[in-house]
XYZ file of C-alpha atoms in Angstrom:
547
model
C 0.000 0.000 0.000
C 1.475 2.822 -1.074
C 0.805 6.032 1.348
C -0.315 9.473 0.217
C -3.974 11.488 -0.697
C -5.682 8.241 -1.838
C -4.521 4.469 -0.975
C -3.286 2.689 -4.038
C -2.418 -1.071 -4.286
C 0.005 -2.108 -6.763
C 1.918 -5.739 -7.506
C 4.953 -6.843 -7.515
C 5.761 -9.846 -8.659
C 7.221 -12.210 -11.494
C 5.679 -10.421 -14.406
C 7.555 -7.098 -13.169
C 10.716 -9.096 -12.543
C 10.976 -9.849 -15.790
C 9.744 -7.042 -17.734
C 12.482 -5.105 -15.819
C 15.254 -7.459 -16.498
C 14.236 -7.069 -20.175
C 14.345 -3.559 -20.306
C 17.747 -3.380 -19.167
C 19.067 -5.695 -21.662
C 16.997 -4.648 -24.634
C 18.977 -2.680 -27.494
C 17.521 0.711 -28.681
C 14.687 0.575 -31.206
C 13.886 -3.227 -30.910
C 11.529 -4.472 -29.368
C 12.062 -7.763 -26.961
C 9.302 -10.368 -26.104
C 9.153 -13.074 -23.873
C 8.912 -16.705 -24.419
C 5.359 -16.749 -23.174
C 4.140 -13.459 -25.849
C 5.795 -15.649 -28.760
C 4.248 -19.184 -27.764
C 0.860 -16.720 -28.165
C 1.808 -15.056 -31.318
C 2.609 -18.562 -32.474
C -0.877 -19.715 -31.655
C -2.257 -16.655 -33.938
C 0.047 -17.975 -36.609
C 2.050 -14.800 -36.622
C 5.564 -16.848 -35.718
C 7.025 -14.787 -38.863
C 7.583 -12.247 -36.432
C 9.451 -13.578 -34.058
C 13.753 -13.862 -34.369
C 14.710 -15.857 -31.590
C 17.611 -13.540 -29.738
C 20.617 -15.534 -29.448
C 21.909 -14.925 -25.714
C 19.981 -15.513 -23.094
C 18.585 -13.253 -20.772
C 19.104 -13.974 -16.711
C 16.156 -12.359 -14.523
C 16.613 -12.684 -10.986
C 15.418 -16.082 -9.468
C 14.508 -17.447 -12.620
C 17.689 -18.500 -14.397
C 18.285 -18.178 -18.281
C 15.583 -17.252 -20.136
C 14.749 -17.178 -23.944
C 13.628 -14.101 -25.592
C 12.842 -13.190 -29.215
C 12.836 -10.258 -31.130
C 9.705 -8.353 -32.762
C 10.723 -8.566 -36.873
C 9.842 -4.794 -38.373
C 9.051 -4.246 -41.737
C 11.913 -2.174 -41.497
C 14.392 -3.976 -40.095
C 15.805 -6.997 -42.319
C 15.293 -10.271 -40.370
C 18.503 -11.614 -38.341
C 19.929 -15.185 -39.315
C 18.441 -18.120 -37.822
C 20.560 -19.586 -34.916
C 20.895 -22.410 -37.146
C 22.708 -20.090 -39.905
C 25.327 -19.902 -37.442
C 29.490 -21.440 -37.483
C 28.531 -22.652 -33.790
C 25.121 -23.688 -34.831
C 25.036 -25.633 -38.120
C 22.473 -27.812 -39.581
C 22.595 -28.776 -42.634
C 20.420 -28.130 -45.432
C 19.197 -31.658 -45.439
C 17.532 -31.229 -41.811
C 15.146 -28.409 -42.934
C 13.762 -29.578 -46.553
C 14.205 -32.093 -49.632
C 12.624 -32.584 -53.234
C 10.349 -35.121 -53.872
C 12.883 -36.709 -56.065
C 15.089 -36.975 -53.109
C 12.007 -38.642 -51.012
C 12.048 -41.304 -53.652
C 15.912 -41.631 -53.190
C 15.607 -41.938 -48.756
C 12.632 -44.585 -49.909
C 14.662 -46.409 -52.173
C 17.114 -46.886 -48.813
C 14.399 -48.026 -46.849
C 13.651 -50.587 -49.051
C 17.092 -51.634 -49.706
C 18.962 -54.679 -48.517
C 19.545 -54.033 -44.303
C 22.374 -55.573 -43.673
C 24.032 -55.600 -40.228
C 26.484 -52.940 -38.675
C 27.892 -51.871 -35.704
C 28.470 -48.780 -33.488
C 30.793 -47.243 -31.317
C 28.237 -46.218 -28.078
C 30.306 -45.023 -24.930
C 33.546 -47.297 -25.233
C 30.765 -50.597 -26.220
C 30.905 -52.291 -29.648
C 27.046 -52.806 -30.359
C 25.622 -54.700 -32.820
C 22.536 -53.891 -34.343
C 19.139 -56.084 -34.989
C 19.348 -57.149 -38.530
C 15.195 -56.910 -38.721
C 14.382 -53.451 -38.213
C 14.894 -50.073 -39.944
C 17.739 -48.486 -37.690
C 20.134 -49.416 -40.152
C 18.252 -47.894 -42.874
C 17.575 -45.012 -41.164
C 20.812 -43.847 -40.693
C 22.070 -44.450 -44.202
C 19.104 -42.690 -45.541
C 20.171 -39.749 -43.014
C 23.771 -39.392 -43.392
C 23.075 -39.876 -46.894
C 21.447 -36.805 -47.136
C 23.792 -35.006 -45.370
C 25.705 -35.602 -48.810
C 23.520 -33.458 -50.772
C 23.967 -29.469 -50.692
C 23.011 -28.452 -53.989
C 20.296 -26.290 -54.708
C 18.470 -29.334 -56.594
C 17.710 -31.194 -53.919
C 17.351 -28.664 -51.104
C 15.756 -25.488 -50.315
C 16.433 -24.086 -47.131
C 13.012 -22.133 -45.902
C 13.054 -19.415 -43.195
C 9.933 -20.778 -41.591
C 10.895 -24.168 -41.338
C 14.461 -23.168 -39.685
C 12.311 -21.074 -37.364
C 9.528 -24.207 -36.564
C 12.672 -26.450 -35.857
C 14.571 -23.669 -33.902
C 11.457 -23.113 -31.893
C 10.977 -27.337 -30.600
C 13.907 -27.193 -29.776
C 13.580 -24.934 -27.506
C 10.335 -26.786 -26.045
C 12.134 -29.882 -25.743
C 15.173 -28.518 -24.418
C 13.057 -27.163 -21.564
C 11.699 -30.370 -20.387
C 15.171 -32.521 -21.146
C 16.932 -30.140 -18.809
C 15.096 -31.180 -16.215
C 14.775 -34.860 -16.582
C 19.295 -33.872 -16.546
C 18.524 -32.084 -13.343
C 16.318 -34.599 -11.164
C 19.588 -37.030 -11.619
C 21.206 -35.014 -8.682
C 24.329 -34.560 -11.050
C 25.026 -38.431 -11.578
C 26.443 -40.081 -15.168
C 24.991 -42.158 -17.759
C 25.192 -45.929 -16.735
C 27.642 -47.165 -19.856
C 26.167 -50.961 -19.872
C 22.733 -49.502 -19.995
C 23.601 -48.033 -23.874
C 23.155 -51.219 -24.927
C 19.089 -51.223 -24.307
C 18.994 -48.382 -26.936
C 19.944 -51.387 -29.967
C 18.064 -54.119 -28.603
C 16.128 -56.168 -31.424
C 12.429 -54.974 -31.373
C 9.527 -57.596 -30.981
C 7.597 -58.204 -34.339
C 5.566 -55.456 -33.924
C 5.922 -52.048 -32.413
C 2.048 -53.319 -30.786
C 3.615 -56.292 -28.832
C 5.318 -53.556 -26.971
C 2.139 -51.532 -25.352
C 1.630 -52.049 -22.048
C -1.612 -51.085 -19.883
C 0.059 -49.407 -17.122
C 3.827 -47.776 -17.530
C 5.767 -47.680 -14.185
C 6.425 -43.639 -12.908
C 8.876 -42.523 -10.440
C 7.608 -41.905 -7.107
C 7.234 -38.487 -5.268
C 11.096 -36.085 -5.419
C 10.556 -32.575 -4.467
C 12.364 -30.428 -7.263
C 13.285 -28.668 -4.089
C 16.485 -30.966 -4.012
C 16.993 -31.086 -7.479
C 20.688 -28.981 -8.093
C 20.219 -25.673 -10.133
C 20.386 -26.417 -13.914
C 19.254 -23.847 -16.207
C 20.626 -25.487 -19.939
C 22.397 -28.350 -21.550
C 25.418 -28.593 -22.119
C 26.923 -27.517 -25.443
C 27.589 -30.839 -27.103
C 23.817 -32.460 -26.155
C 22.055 -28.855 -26.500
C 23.701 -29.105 -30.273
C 22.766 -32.724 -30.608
C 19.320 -32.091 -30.214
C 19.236 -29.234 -32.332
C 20.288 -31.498 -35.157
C 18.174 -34.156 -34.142
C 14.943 -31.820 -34.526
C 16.301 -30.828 -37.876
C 16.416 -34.489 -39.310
C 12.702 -35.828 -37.861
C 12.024 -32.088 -39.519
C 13.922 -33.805 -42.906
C 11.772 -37.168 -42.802
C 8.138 -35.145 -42.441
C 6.970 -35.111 -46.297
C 5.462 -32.266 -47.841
C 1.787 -33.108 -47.436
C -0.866 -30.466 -46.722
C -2.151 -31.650 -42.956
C 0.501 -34.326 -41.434
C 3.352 -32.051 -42.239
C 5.917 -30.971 -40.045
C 4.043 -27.569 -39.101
C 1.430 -30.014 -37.829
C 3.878 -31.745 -35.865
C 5.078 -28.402 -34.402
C 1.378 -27.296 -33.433
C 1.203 -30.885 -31.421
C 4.130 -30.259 -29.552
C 3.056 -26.931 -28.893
C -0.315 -27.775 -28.069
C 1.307 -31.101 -25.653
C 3.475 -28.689 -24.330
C 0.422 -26.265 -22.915
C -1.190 -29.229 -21.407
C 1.708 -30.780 -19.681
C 2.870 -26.929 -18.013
C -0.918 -26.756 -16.890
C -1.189 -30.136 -14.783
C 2.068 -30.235 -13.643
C 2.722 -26.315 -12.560
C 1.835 -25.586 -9.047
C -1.265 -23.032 -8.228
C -0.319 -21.098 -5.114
C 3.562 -21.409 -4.587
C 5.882 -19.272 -6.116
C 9.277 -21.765 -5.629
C 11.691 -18.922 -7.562
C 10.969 -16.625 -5.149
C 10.715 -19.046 -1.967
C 12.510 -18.206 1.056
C 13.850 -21.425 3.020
C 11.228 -20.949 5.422
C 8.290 -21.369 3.152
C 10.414 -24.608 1.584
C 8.050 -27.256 3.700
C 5.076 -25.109 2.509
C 6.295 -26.190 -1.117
C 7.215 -29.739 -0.509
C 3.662 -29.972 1.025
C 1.965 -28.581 -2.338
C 4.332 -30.331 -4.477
C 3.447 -33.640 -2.582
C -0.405 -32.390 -3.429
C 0.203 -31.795 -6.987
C 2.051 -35.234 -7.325
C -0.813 -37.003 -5.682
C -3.511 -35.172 -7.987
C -1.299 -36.040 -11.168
C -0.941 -39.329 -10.267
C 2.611 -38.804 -9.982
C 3.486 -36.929 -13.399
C 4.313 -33.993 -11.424
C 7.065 -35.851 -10.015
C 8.481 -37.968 -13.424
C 10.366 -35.491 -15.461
C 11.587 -38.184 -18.110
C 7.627 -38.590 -18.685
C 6.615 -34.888 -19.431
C 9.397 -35.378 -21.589
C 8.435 -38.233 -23.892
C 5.193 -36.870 -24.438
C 6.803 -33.744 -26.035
C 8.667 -36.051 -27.411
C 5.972 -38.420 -28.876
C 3.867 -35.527 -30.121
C 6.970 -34.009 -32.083
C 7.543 -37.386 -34.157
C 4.170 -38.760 -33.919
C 3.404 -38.566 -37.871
C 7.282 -38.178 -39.031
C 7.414 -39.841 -42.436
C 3.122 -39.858 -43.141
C 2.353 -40.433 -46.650
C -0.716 -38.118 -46.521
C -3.382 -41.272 -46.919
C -4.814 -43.136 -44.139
C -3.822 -46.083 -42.527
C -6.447 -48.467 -45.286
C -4.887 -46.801 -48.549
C -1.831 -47.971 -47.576
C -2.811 -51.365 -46.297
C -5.170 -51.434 -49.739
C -2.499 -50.674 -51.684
C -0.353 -53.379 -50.229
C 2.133 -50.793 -49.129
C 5.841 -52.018 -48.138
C 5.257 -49.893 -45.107
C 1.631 -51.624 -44.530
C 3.316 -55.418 -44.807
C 5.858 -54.757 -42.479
C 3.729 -53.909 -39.619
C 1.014 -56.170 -40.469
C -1.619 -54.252 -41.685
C -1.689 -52.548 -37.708
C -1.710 -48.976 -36.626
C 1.053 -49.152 -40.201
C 1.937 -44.940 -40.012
C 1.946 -45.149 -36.146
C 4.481 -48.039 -36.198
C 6.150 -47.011 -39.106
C 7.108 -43.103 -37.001
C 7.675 -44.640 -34.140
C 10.372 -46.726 -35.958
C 11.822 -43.557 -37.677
C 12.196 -41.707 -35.008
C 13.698 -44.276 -32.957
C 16.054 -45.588 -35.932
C 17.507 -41.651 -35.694
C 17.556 -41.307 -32.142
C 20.148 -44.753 -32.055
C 22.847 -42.899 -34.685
C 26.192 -42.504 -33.907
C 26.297 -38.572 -33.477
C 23.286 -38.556 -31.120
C 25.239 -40.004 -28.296
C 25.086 -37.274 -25.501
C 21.895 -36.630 -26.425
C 20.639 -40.494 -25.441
C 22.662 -40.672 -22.498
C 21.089 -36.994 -20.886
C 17.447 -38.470 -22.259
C 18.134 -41.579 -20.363
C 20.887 -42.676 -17.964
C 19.787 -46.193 -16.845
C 18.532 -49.619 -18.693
C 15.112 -48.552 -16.671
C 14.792 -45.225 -17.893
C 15.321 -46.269 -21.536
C 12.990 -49.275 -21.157
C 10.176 -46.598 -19.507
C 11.221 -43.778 -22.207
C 10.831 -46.375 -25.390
C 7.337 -47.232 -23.538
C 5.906 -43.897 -23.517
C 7.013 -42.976 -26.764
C 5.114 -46.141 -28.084
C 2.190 -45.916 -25.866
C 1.823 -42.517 -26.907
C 2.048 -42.545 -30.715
C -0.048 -45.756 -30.995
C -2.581 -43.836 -29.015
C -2.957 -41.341 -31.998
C -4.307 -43.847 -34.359
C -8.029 -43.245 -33.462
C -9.029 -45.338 -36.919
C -8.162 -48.457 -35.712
C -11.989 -49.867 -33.906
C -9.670 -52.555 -31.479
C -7.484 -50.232 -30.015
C -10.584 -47.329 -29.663
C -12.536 -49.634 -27.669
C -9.826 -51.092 -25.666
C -9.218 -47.122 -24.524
C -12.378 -46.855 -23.530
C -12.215 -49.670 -21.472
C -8.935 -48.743 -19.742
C -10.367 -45.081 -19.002
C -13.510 -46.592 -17.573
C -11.558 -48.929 -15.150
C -9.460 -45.417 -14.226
C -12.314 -42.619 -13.809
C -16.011 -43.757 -14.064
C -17.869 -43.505 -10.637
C -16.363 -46.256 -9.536
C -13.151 -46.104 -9.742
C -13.053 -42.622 -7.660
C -14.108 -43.989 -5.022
C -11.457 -46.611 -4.953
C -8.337 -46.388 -2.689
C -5.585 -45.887 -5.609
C -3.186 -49.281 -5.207
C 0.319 -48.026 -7.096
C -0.307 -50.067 -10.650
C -3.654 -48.738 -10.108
C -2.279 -45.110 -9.930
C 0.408 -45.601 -12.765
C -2.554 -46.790 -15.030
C -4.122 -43.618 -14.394
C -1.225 -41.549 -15.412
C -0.300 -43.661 -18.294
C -3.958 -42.916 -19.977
C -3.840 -39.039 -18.553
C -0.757 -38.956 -20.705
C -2.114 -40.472 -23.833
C -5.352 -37.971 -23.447
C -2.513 -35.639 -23.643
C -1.355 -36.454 -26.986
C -4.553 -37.562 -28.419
C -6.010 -34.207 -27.288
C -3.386 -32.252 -28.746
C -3.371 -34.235 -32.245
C -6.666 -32.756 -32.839
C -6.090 -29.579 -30.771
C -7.510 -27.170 -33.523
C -10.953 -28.990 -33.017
C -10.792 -26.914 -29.453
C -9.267 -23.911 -29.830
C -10.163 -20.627 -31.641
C -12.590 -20.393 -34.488
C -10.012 -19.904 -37.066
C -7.215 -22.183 -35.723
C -10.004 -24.732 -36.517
C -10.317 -23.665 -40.072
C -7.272 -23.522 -40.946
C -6.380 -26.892 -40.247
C -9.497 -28.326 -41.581
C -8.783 -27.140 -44.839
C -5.700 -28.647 -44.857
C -6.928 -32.201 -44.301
C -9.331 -31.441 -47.132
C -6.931 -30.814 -49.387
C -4.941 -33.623 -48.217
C -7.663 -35.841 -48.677
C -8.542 -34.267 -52.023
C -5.301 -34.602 -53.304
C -5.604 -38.737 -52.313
C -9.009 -39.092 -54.567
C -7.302 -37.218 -57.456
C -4.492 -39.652 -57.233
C -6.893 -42.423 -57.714
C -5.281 -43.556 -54.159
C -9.321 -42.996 -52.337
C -13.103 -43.548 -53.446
C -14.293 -41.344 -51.357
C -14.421 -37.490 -52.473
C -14.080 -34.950 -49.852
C -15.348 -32.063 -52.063
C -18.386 -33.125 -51.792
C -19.780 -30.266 -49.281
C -22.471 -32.047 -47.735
C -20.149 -35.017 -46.641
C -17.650 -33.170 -45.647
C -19.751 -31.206 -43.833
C -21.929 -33.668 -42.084
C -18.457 -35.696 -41.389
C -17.208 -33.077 -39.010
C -20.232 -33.122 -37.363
C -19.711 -37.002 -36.304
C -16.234 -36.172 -35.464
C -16.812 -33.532 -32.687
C -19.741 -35.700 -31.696
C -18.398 -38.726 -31.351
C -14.587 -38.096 -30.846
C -13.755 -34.436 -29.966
C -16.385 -33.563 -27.770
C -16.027 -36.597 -25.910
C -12.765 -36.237 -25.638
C -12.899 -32.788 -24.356
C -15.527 -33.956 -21.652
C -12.557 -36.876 -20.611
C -9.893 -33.946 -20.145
C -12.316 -32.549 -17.799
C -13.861 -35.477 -16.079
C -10.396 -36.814 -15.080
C -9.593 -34.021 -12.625
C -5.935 -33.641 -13.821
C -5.790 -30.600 -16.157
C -8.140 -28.163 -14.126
C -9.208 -24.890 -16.378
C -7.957 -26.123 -19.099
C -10.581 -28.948 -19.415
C -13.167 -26.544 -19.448
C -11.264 -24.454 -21.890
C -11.046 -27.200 -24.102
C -14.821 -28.393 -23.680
C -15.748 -25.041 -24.462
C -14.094 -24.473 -27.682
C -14.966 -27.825 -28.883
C -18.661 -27.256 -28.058
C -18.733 -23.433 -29.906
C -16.498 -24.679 -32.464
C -18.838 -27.578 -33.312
C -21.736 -24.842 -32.944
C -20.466 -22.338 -35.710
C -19.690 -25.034 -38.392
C -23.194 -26.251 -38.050
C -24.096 -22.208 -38.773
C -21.155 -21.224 -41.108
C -19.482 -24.756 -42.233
C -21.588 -25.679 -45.851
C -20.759 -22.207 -46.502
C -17.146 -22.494 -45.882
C -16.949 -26.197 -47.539
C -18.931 -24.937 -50.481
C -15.725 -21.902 -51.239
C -13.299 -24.356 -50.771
C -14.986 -26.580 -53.070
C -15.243 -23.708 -55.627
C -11.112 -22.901 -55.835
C -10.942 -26.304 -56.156
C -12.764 -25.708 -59.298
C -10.911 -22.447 -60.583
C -7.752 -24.064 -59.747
C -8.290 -27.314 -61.375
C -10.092 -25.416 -64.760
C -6.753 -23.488 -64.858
């Protein structure tokens, strides 16, 4: 309260903390924005104004902090971080021609034949039946190619793969930090090569184990990785950024708005309400452990497992790396390579998850691995999340819908509440909170803003339109009144639902009715506004296929 003629109240708190700290390292006629503006200009797809500034700013309490720059008109946009001597990716990790999809296919398909790898000091060989080997041929084989023929290297895409890495970085550095400073366990390398089962499928499991409750309070001070894994996973972004095709939904922009929209839900369930711990005094440190002990209990124990908010960031970066832009029964129809490998299951779902896995297990991603996982159980719980996850996305597939039903009734009908929580009972719980996370977020422009929802729509229409031209679908999405009756069915009998699951399970708070709300008003205007929209899109369809 500040004395004088009238009382006035005013705050002072994180907000001014850092608004202060920015002013005094700003430069003169620039303006600086925080990470949390730019995740919000992001959302109103206005990222082309944002240049990521390349030190880090240090407000008190809070450690390093990333900023970004506002781009002017006037002002010529800065290089991308990844432009940089100190930085490099190469061209191959941010685009390729469709001639030089044919030629990473054409490795895919080739002849696997057995090598072996150097991983900390141990001479592991690798499973002669599964894509690594592939994988990293097709990679580093890409790495060969500079020439403007096969490449070219796209602002936005530097700044989408920039910007995930940041996200992920976030959430690596503290899985790093809850180790208490200990090293990678060399034996337990060998886990990362082990020969897969048949199918990626075998390897779901109902419940995965988490990590009981660690207050972060005695988790040492980290604030980044180091150099060589911070550059690591830079590159590593790049290349899944590589293997995403050029398709007009499942492209890597979609991938980004996943992880973005994972990212959201994880900070909301597993951020504390009424504590403050960067500006905690030592005697408010058992007040803390107390609501930290709360939150862990209410999250059935994600709170507490840093390597989990991890892989779901994870997961919902690579969950559609390498899609073909045709559904799961094209490509079994067609009698797909891809499709006969994973035997005719979940075939796009398997297929990333094996991707993204092969390039994780290269040679140059070393740190990286060991600071993702230090022990054989943290890889063996990190490879199940990541598969639990993805396979969760494939919402096509009748078997594996109704068998998530039946798991989320035995963890939150009416019931179940009123159960005392056993702890497979309460790992259950967290393992399908986590896969509501990524299922959620896969179709997170069915509940958020008006034109979010649009935007993406149109994309799978054209996506979909694209497959009938081919001659690769029978069914023809310009056809306004199906399409239009189609989304209907899908916010009644997926989204909404859905929404009402986020909400019913206790775990996300606002944000369940946030989501439930959009959904609902989103579903509301298409039934006002969508034949309208449906029929213009229909109608450039026209103009563009008469010219």
């Amino acid at each position: 309260v500040l004395r004088g003629d009238k009382a006035r109240f005013q705050l002072f708190g994180d907000t001014v903390n850092t608004a202060a700290r920015m002013e005094s390292t700003g430069e003169r006629d620039r303006i600086q924005i925080s990470q949390e503006t730019a995740d919000l200009l992001r959302e109103a797809e206005k990222g082309h104004w944002l240049s990521s500034r390349e030190d880090r700013v240090v407000p008190k309490g809070k450690g390093e902090m990333q900023t970004y720059w506002l781009v002017t008109e006037s002002r010529q946009r800065r290089p991308s971080m990844f432009a940089s001597a100190n930085n490099s990716i190469t061209e191959s990790s941010l685009n390729c021609s469709d001639d030089h999809i044919r030629k990473r296919r054409d490795s895919f398909e080739s002849e696997r034949s057995t090598e072996s790898a150097n991983v900390v000091n141990h001479e592991v060989k690798l499973p002669e039946n599964n894509l690594v080997n592939s994988v990293w041929k097709a990679s580093e084989k890409w790495s060969d190619y500079n020439s403007t023929e096969f490449f070219n290297l796209r602002n936005a895409k530097s700044r989408l793969i920039n910007w995930n890495t940041a996200v992920l970085e976030k959430f690596l550095v503290n899985v790093v930090a809850s180790r208490d400073g200990s090293s990678a366990d060399s034996s337990a390398s060998q886990l990362w090569f082990k020969k897969p089962s048949e199918s990626y499928l075998d390897e779901v499991v109902d419940a995965v184990e988490f990590t009981g409750f660690k207050s972060q309070l005695e988790h040492p001070e980290l604030t980044a990785l180091d150099s060589v894994a911070r550059s690591q996973l830079r590159e590593y972004v790049g290349r899944v950024a590589a293997f995403y095709r050029d398709v007009p939904f499942h492209n890597f922009e979609h991938a980004s708005h996943v992880t973005m929209s994972a990212s959201k839900l994880m900070k909301r369930i597993i951020t504390p309400t009424d504590v403050d711990f960067a500006d905690a005094q030592e005697a408010e440190e058992e007040l803390m452990r107390n609501e930290e002990a709360r939150l862990h209990e209410a999250t059935f124990g994600i709170s507490s497992d840093p390597l989990a908010q991890f892989a779901i960031v994870f997961s919902a970066l690579v969950h559609d790396v390498d899609h073909r832009g045709v559904p799961n029964t094209t490509l079994v129809a067609e009698d797909d390579e891809v499709a006969s490998r994973f035997n005719c299951k979940s075939v796009l779902e398997q297929n990333s998850i094996d991707v993204a896995w092969g390039l994780l297990t290269m040679p140059c991603f070393t740190e990286l691995r060991n600071c993702i996982c230090a022990t054989e159980s943290e890889i063996v719980r990190f490879r199940q999340l990541l598969i639990n996850s993805v396979v969760a996305t494939d919402i096509a597939d009748k078997e594996r819908s109704a068998m998530g039903k039946e798991r989320w009734n035995k963890c939150f009908n009416d019931q179940a509440r009123g159960q005392v929580l056993t702890p497979i009972g309460r790992n259950r719980k967290a393992t399908v909170v986590l896969e509501q996370i990524i299922q959620a977020s896969d179709v997170a422009h069915t509940m958020q803003h008006w034109h979010a929802f649009i935007k993406w729509n149109e994309k799978l229409y054209h996506e979909l339109y694209a497959a009938f031209v081919e001659g690769r679908s029978d069914s023809d999405p310009s056809d306004p009144e199906k399409w239009y009756k189609s989304e209907i069915g899908f916010f009644d009998f997926y989204v909404i639902p859905l929404a009402r699951k986020l909400k019913q399970s206790g775990v996300f708070r606002a944000a369940g009715d946030e989501y439930l709300n959009y959904a609902l008003a989103n579903r509301q205007e298409w039934i006002e506004k969508g034949m309208d929209v449906v029929q213009d899109w229909k109608t450039l369809l026209n103009e563009s296929d008469s010219e």
